[in-house]
Amino acid sequence: MDLKAGKVFWKDTFEARKYPMLDEDLSCDVCIIGSGSSGAHCAYFLAETGLNVVLIDKRDISEGSTVANTGLLQYSNDKTLTSLIHSFGEEAGTRHVQLCLDAIRTLETEVVPSLKENPDFKIRKSLYYASNPKDVSKLKEEYSNLKSSNFPVEYYTKKEITENFRFQKKERWLQIMMLKSTPINMHIY
């Protein structure tokens, strides 16, 4: 299955490790199929518990959809906290976002320092804005929900945008922490 189309950035900018083809039977506690971001993170954390973990993939490491990703991990995902609250309730929605934030902090404070090589892990801020005036109220609601749940978030007015950034937008901005890392670097260990 082709999980990507067009030219992908990571294959041209980073040389991933190559591993030999599996040509013998192995015994393990856990076998994870798929060496992308999810598989690699699962393998790392399961191995940390003392389990004998094998990670396999029919492609080279991170050659599936992971090679086509942006390299960004955000605690605020495709679905906003507001949307999660509407779908699953305040407690479950907030818990989901908190677990995502905790996962990023675990990567920053535990996983990255334990790696032998530098994965180019950096904490960055992410800006969300309302491109349409009718969306400003949604942005304000999302900010309010994040702030009331003590997530690291700031709200910028047009004046503050002009004072803090080199670009200008007519509408408001919402700033949320995110992380940037070369995706292949984060899962070759």
CSV table of N, CA, C and O in Angstrom, one decimal, residues 3-4 11 16 18 35-36 57 59-67 184:
chain,number,residue,atom,x,y,z
A,3,LEU,N,1.4,4.7,1.2
A,3,LEU,CA,0.9,5.6,2.2
A,3,LEU,C,1.3,7.0,2.1
A,3,LEU,O,1.0,7.9,2.9
A,4,LYS,N,1.9,7.4,1.0
A,4,LYS,CA,2.4,8.7,0.7
A,4,LYS,C,2.4,9.0,-0.7
A,4,LYS,O,2.4,8.1,-1.5
A,11,LYS,N,13.2,11.7,3.5
A,11,LYS,CA,14.1,10.8,2.8
A,11,LYS,C,15.2,11.5,2.1
A,11,LYS,O,16.3,11.0,1.9
A,16,ALA,N,18.4,7.3,7.3
A,16,ALA,CA,18.0,6.4,8.3
A,16,ALA,C,18.9,5.2,8.4
A,16,ALA,O,19.5,4.8,7.4
A,18,LYS,N,19.9,1.4,8.5
A,18,LYS,CA,19.4,0.2,7.7
A,18,LYS,C,19.6,-1.0,8.6
A,18,LYS,O,20.6,-1.2,9.3
A,35,SER,N,7.1,0.0,11.9
A,35,SER,CA,8.2,0.7,12.6
A,35,SER,C,8.1,2.2,12.5
A,35,SER,O,9.0,3.0,12.5
A,36,GLY,N,6.9,2.7,12.3
A,36,GLY,CA,6.6,4.1,12.2
A,36,GLY,C,6.6,4.7,13.6
A,36,GLY,O,7.0,4.1,14.6
A,57,ASP,N,9.0,-4.6,10.2
A,57,ASP,CA,8.3,-3.9,9.2
A,57,ASP,C,8.8,-4.5,7.8
A,57,ASP,O,9.9,-4.8,7.7
A,59,ARG,N,9.0,-2.7,5.2
A,59,ARG,CA,9.7,-1.7,4.6
A,59,ARG,C,10.9,-1.3,5.5
A,59,ARG,O,11.1,-1.9,6.5
A,60,ASP,N,11.7,-0.4,5.1
A,60,ASP,CA,12.8,0.1,5.9
A,60,ASP,C,12.1,0.9,7.1
A,60,ASP,O,11.0,1.3,7.0
A,61,ILE,N,12.9,1.1,8.1
A,61,ILE,CA,12.4,1.9,9.3
A,61,ILE,C,11.8,3.2,8.9
A,61,ILE,O,12.3,4.0,8.1
A,62,SER,N,10.6,3.4,9.4
A,62,SER,CA,9.8,4.7,9.2
A,62,SER,C,9.6,5.0,7.7
A,62,SER,O,9.5,6.1,7.3
A,63,GLU,N,9.4,4.0,6.9
A,63,GLU,CA,9.1,4.2,5.5
A,63,GLU,C,7.6,4.2,5.1
A,63,GLU,O,7.3,4.4,4.0
A,64,GLY,N,6.8,4.0,6.1
A,64,GLY,CA,5.3,4.0,5.8
A,64,GLY,C,4.9,5.5,5.9
A,64,GLY,O,5.5,6.4,5.4
A,65,SER,N,3.7,5.7,6.5
A,65,SER,CA,3.1,7.0,6.5
A,65,SER,C,4.0,8.0,7.4
A,65,SER,O,4.0,9.2,7.2
A,66,THR,N,4.8,7.5,8.3
A,66,THR,CA,5.6,8.3,9.1
A,66,THR,C,6.6,9.1,8.3
A,66,THR,O,6.9,10.3,8.6
A,67,VAL,N,7.1,8.6,7.2
A,67,VAL,CA,8.1,9.3,6.4
A,67,VAL,C,7.5,10.5,5.7
A,67,VAL,O,8.2,11.5,5.4
A,184,ILE,N,12.1,10.5,11.7
A,184,ILE,CA,12.9,9.3,11.6
A,184,ILE,C,13.8,9.2,12.8
A,184,ILE,O,14.0,8.1,13.4
